Short mmCIF file of C-alpha atoms in Angstrom, two decimals:
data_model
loop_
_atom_site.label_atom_id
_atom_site.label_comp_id
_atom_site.label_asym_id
_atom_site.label_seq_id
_atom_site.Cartn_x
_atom_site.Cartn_y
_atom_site.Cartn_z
CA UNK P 240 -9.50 0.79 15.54
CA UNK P 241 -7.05 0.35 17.92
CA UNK P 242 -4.15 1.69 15.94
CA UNK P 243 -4.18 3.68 12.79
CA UNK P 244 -0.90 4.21 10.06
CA UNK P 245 -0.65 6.18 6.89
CA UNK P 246 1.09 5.42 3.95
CA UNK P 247 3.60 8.49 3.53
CA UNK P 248 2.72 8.77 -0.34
CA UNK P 249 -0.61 10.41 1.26
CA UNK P 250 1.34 13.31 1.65
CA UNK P 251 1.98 13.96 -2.17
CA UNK P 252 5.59 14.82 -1.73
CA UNK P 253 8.58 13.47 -3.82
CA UNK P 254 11.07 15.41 -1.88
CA UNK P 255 13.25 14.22 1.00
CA UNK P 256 13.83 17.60 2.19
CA UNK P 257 10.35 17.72 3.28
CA UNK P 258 10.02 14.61 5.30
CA UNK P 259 10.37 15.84 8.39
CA UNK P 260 7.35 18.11 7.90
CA UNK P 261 5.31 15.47 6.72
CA UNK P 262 5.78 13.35 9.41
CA UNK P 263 5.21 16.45 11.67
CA UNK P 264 1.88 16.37 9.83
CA UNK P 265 1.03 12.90 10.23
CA UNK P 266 1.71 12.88 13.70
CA UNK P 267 -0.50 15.98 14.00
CA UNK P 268 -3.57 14.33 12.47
CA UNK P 269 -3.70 11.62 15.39
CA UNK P 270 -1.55 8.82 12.65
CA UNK P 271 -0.17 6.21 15.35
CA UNK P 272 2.54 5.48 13.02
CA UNK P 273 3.33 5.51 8.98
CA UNK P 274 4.55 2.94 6.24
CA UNK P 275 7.49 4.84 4.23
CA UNK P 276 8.40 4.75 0.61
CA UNK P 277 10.55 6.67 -1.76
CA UNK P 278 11.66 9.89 -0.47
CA UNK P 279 11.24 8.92 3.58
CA UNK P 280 13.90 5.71 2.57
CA UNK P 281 16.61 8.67 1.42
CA UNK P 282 17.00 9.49 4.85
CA UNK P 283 20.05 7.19 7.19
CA UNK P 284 17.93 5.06 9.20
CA UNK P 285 19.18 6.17 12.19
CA UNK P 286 18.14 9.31 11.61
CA UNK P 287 14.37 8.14 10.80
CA UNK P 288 14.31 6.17 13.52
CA UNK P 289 15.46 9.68 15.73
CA UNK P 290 12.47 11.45 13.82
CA UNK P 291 10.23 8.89 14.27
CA UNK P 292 10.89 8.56 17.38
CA UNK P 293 10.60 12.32 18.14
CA UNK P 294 7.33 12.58 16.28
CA UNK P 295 5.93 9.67 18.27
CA UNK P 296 5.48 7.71 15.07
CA UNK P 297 5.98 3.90 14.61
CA UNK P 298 7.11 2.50 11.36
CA UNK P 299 4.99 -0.46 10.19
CA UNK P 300 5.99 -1.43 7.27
CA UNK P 301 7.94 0.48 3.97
CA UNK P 302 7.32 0.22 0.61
CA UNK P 303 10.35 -0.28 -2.28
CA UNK P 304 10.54 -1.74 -6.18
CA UNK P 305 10.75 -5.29 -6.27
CA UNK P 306 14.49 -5.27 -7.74
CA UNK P 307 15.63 -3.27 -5.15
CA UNK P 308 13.84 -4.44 -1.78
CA UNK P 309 15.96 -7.44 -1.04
CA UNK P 310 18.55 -4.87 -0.13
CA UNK P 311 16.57 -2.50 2.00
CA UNK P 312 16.28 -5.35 5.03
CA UNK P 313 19.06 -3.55 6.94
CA UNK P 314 17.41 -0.44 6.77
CA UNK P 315 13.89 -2.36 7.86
CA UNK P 316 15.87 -3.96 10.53
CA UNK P 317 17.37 -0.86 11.76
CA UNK P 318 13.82 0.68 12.29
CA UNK P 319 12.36 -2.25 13.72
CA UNK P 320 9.77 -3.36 10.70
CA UNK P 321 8.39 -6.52 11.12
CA UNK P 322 7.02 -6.22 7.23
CA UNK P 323 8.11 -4.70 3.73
CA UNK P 324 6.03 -4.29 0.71
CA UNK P 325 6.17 -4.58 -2.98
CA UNK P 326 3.66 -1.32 -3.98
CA UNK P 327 3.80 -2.84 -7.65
CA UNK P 328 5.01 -4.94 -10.30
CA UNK P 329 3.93 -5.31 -13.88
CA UNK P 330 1.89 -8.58 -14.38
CA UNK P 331 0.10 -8.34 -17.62
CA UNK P 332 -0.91 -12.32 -17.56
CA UNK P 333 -0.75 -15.20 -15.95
CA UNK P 334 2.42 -16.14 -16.97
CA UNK P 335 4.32 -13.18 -15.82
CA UNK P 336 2.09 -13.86 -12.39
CA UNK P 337 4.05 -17.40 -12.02
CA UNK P 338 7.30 -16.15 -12.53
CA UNK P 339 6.93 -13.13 -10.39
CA UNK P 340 5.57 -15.42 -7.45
CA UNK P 341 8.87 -17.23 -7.65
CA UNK P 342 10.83 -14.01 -6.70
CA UNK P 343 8.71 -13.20 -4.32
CA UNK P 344 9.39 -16.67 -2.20
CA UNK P 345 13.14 -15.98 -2.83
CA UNK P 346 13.09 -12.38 -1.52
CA UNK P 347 10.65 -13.39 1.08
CA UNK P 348 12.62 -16.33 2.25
CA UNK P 349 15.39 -13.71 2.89
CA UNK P 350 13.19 -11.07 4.88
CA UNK P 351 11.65 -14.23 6.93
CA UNK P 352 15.53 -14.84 7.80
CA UNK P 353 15.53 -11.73 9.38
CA UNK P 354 12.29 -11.78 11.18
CA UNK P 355 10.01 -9.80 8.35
CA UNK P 356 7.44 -10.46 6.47
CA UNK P 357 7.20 -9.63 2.64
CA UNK P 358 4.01 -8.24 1.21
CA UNK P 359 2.81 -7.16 -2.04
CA UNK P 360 -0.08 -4.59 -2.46
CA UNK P 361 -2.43 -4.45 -5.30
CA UNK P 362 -4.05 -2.21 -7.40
CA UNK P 363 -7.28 -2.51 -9.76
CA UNK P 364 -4.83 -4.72 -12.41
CA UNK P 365 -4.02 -7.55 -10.18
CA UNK P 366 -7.73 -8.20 -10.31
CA UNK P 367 -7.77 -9.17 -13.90
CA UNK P 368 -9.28 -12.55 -14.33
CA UNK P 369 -6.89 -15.26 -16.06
CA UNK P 370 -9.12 -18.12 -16.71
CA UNK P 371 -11.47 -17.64 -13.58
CA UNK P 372 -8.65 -17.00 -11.62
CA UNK P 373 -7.14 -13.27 -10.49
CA UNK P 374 -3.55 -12.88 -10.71
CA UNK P 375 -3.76 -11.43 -6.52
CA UNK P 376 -5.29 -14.96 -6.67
CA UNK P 377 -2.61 -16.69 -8.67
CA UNK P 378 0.26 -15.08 -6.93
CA UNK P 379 -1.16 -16.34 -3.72
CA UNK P 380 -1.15 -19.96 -4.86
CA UNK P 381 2.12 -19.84 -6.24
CA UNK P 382 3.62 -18.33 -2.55
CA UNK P 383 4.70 -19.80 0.43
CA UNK P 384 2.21 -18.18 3.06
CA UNK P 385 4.77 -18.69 5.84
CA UNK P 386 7.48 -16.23 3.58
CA UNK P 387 4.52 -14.09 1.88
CA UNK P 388 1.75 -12.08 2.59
CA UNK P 389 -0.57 -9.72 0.59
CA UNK P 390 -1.52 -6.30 1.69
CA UNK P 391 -5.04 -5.45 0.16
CA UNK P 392 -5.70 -1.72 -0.88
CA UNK P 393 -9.55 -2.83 -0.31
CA UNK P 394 -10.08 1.32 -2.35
CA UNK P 395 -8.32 -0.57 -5.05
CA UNK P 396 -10.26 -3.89 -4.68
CA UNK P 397 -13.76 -2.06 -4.73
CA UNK P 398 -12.73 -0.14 -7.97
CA UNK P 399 -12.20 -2.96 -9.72
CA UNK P 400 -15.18 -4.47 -9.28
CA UNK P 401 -14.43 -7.09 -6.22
CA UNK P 402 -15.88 -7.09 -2.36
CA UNK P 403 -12.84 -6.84 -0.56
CA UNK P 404 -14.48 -8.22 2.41
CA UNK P 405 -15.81 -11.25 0.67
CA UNK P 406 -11.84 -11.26 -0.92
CA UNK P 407 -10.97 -11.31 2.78
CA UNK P 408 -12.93 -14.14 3.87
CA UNK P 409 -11.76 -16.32 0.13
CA UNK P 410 -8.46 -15.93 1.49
CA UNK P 411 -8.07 -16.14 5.27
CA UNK P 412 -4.51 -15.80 6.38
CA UNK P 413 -2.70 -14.27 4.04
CA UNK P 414 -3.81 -10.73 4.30
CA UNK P 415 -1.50 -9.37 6.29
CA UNK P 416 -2.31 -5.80 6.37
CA UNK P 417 -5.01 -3.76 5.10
CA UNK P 418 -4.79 -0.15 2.76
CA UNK P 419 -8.04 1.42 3.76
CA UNK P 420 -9.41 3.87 1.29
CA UNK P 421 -12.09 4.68 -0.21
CA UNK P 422 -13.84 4.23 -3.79
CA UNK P 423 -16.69 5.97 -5.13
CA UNK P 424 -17.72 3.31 -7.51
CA UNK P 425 -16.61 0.77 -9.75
CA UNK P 426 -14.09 1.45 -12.50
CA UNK P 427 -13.05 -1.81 -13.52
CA UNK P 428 -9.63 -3.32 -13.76
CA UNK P 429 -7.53 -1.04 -15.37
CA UNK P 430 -4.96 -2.00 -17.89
CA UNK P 431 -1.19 -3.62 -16.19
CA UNK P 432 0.90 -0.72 -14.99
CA UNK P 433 4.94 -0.56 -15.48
CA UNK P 434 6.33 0.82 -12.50
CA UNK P 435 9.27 0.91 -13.83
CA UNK P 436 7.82 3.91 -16.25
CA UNK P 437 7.85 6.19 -13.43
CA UNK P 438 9.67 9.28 -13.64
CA UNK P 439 10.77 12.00 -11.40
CA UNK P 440 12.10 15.53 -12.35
CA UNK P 441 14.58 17.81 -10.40
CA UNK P 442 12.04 19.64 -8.23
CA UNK P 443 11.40 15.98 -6.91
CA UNK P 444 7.75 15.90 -8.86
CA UNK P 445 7.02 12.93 -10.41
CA UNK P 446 6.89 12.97 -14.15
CA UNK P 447 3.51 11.08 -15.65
CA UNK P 448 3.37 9.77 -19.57
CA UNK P 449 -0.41 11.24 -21.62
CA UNK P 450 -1.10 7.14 -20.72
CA UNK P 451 -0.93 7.91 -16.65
CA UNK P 452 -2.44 11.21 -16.55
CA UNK P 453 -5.74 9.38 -18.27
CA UNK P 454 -5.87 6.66 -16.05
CA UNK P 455 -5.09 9.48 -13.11
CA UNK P 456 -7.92 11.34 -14.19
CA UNK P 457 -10.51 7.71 -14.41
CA UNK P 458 -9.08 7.19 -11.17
CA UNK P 459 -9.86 10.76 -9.52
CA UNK P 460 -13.63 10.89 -10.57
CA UNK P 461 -14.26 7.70 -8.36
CA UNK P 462 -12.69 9.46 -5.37
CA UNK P 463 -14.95 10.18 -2.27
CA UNK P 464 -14.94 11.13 1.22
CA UNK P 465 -14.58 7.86 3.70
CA UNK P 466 -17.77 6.01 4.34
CA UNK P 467 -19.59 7.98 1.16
CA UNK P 468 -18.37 4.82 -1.01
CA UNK P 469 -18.80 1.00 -1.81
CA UNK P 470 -16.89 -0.62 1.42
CA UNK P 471 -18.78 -1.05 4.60
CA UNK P 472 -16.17 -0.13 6.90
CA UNK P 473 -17.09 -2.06 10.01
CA UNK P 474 -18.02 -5.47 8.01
CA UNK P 475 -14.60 -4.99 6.32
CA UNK P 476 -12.71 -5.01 9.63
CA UNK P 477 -14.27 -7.47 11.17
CA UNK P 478 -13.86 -9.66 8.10
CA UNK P 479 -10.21 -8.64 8.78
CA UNK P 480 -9.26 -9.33 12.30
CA UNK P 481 -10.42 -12.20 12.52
CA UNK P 482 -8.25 -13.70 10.05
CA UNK P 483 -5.15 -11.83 12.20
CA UNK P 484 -4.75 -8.56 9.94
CA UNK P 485 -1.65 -6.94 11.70
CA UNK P 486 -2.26 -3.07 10.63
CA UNK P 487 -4.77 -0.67 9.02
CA UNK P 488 -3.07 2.07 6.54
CA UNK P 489 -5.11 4.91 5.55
CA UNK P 490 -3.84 5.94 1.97
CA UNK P 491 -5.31 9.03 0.09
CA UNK P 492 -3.95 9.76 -3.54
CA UNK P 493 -6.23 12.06 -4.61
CA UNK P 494 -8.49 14.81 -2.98
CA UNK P 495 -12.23 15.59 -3.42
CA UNK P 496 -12.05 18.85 -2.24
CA UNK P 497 -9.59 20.80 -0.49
CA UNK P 498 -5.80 19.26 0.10
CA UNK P 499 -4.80 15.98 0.99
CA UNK P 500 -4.20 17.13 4.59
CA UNK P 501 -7.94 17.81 4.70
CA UNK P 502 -8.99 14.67 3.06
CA UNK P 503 -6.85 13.01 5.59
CA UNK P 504 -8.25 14.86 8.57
CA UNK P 505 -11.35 13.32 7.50
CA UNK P 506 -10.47 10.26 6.88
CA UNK P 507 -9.05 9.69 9.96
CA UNK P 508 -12.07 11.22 12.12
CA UNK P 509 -14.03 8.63 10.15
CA UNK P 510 -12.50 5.50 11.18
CA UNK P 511 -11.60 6.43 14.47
#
């Protein structure tokens, strides 16, 4: 791979006051450059841009709640992004599918204004089949592929039970960037997720309902070193480039031994 980001949620810190170490750390691993969320978007973008800068980092891409992205394209503009993502929304049917791909060609007619691309990334619940179609699928027909684009977390495609690469292939174009990760088997598509549940305390840790920790814990057990799982790397790639993905983002959310600085060490002597 020519270039390799990581998603800053790798770094399993909630707290701005420790961005600047974790980008410290992600230059330090051999990262070419990160996509932000939460905590790295509390900083002034001028003084990301001076870290990122520093570090010898370049910002691909950032990651913020549907409701509140629209107004984050100065900051993305002020760093340079050429895309912003949508890490979630909570699409229990079909239905709720339609009328989320509606606001998703109104915010993305916005970003395209200013010279970004919108994206939204899935997890194993956007794979639940609606009548022999997915809602990643229905979302996709319902959005203008000039004004949207899909990020696949292939980890989180495998897990629930599809081939990412043959996903890939299905739709050709409007995968715009790729979450590599890994997944240790298949857990199935796991029931729609509120992001708007999500709750962080005062040390900056987020807070997780009995209902997340389970599906934490499913989650966890199929967790596995880089190339020990269901993805064939190289096939996925290929499958990839040639239908003009723009970036590769390692991700790790959980560790399978040692800390997620290790895991990522790993993972990025792997795919190099």
């Amino acid at each position: 791979m020519d270039k390799l980001y990581v998603q800053m949620y790798s770094f399993d810190s909630f707290n701005p006051a420790e961005n600047e170490k974790n980008f410290r750390s992600a230059a330090e691993l051999g990262f070419d450059g990160v996509e932000l969320f939460g905590p790295n978007l509390a900083m002034e973008p001028e003084k990301l841009a001076d870290m990122l800068k520093e570090t010898g980092l370049e910002a691909v891409s950032l990651h913020a709640d549907a409701d509140k992205i629209e107004g984050m394209i100065p900051y993305a503009e002020t760093l340079g992004l050429k895309f912003m993502g949508i890490g979630m929304h909570y699409l229990p049917d079909e239905a709720a599918a339609i009328e989320f791909a509606v606001k998703l060609n109104s915010i993305g007619a916005e970003c395209s204004r200013h010279g970004i691309m919108l994206t939204y990334h899935n997890h194993t619940q956007e794979f639940l089949d609606c009548g022999g179609k997915m809602i990643l699928e229905i979302l996709m027909e319902h959005t203008d592929p000039d004004k949207v684009g899909f990020e696949l977390d292939a980890g989180w495609c495998a897990a629930a039970g599809v081939d990412p690469i043959a996903f890939i292939n299905r739709h050709a174009g409007r995968i715009k960037l790729v979450h590599i990760k890994e997944s240790g088997e298949v857990l199935g598509v796991q029931p729609p997720f509120n992001p708007a549940d999500i709750r962080t305390g005062e040390d900056g840790k987020v807070q997780f309902s009995e209902e997340q920790k389970q599906a934490m814990e499913r989650s966890k057990k199929i967790n596995c070193p880089a190339g020990d799982g269901l993805v064939d790397w190289k096939k996925l790639k290929a499958a990839a480039d040639a239908q003009g993905c723009a970036a590769y983002i390692v991700e790790r959310e959980y560790t399978y031994e040692g800390t997620r600085y290790d895991c990522l060490k790993a993972d990025i002597e792997y795919y190099r």
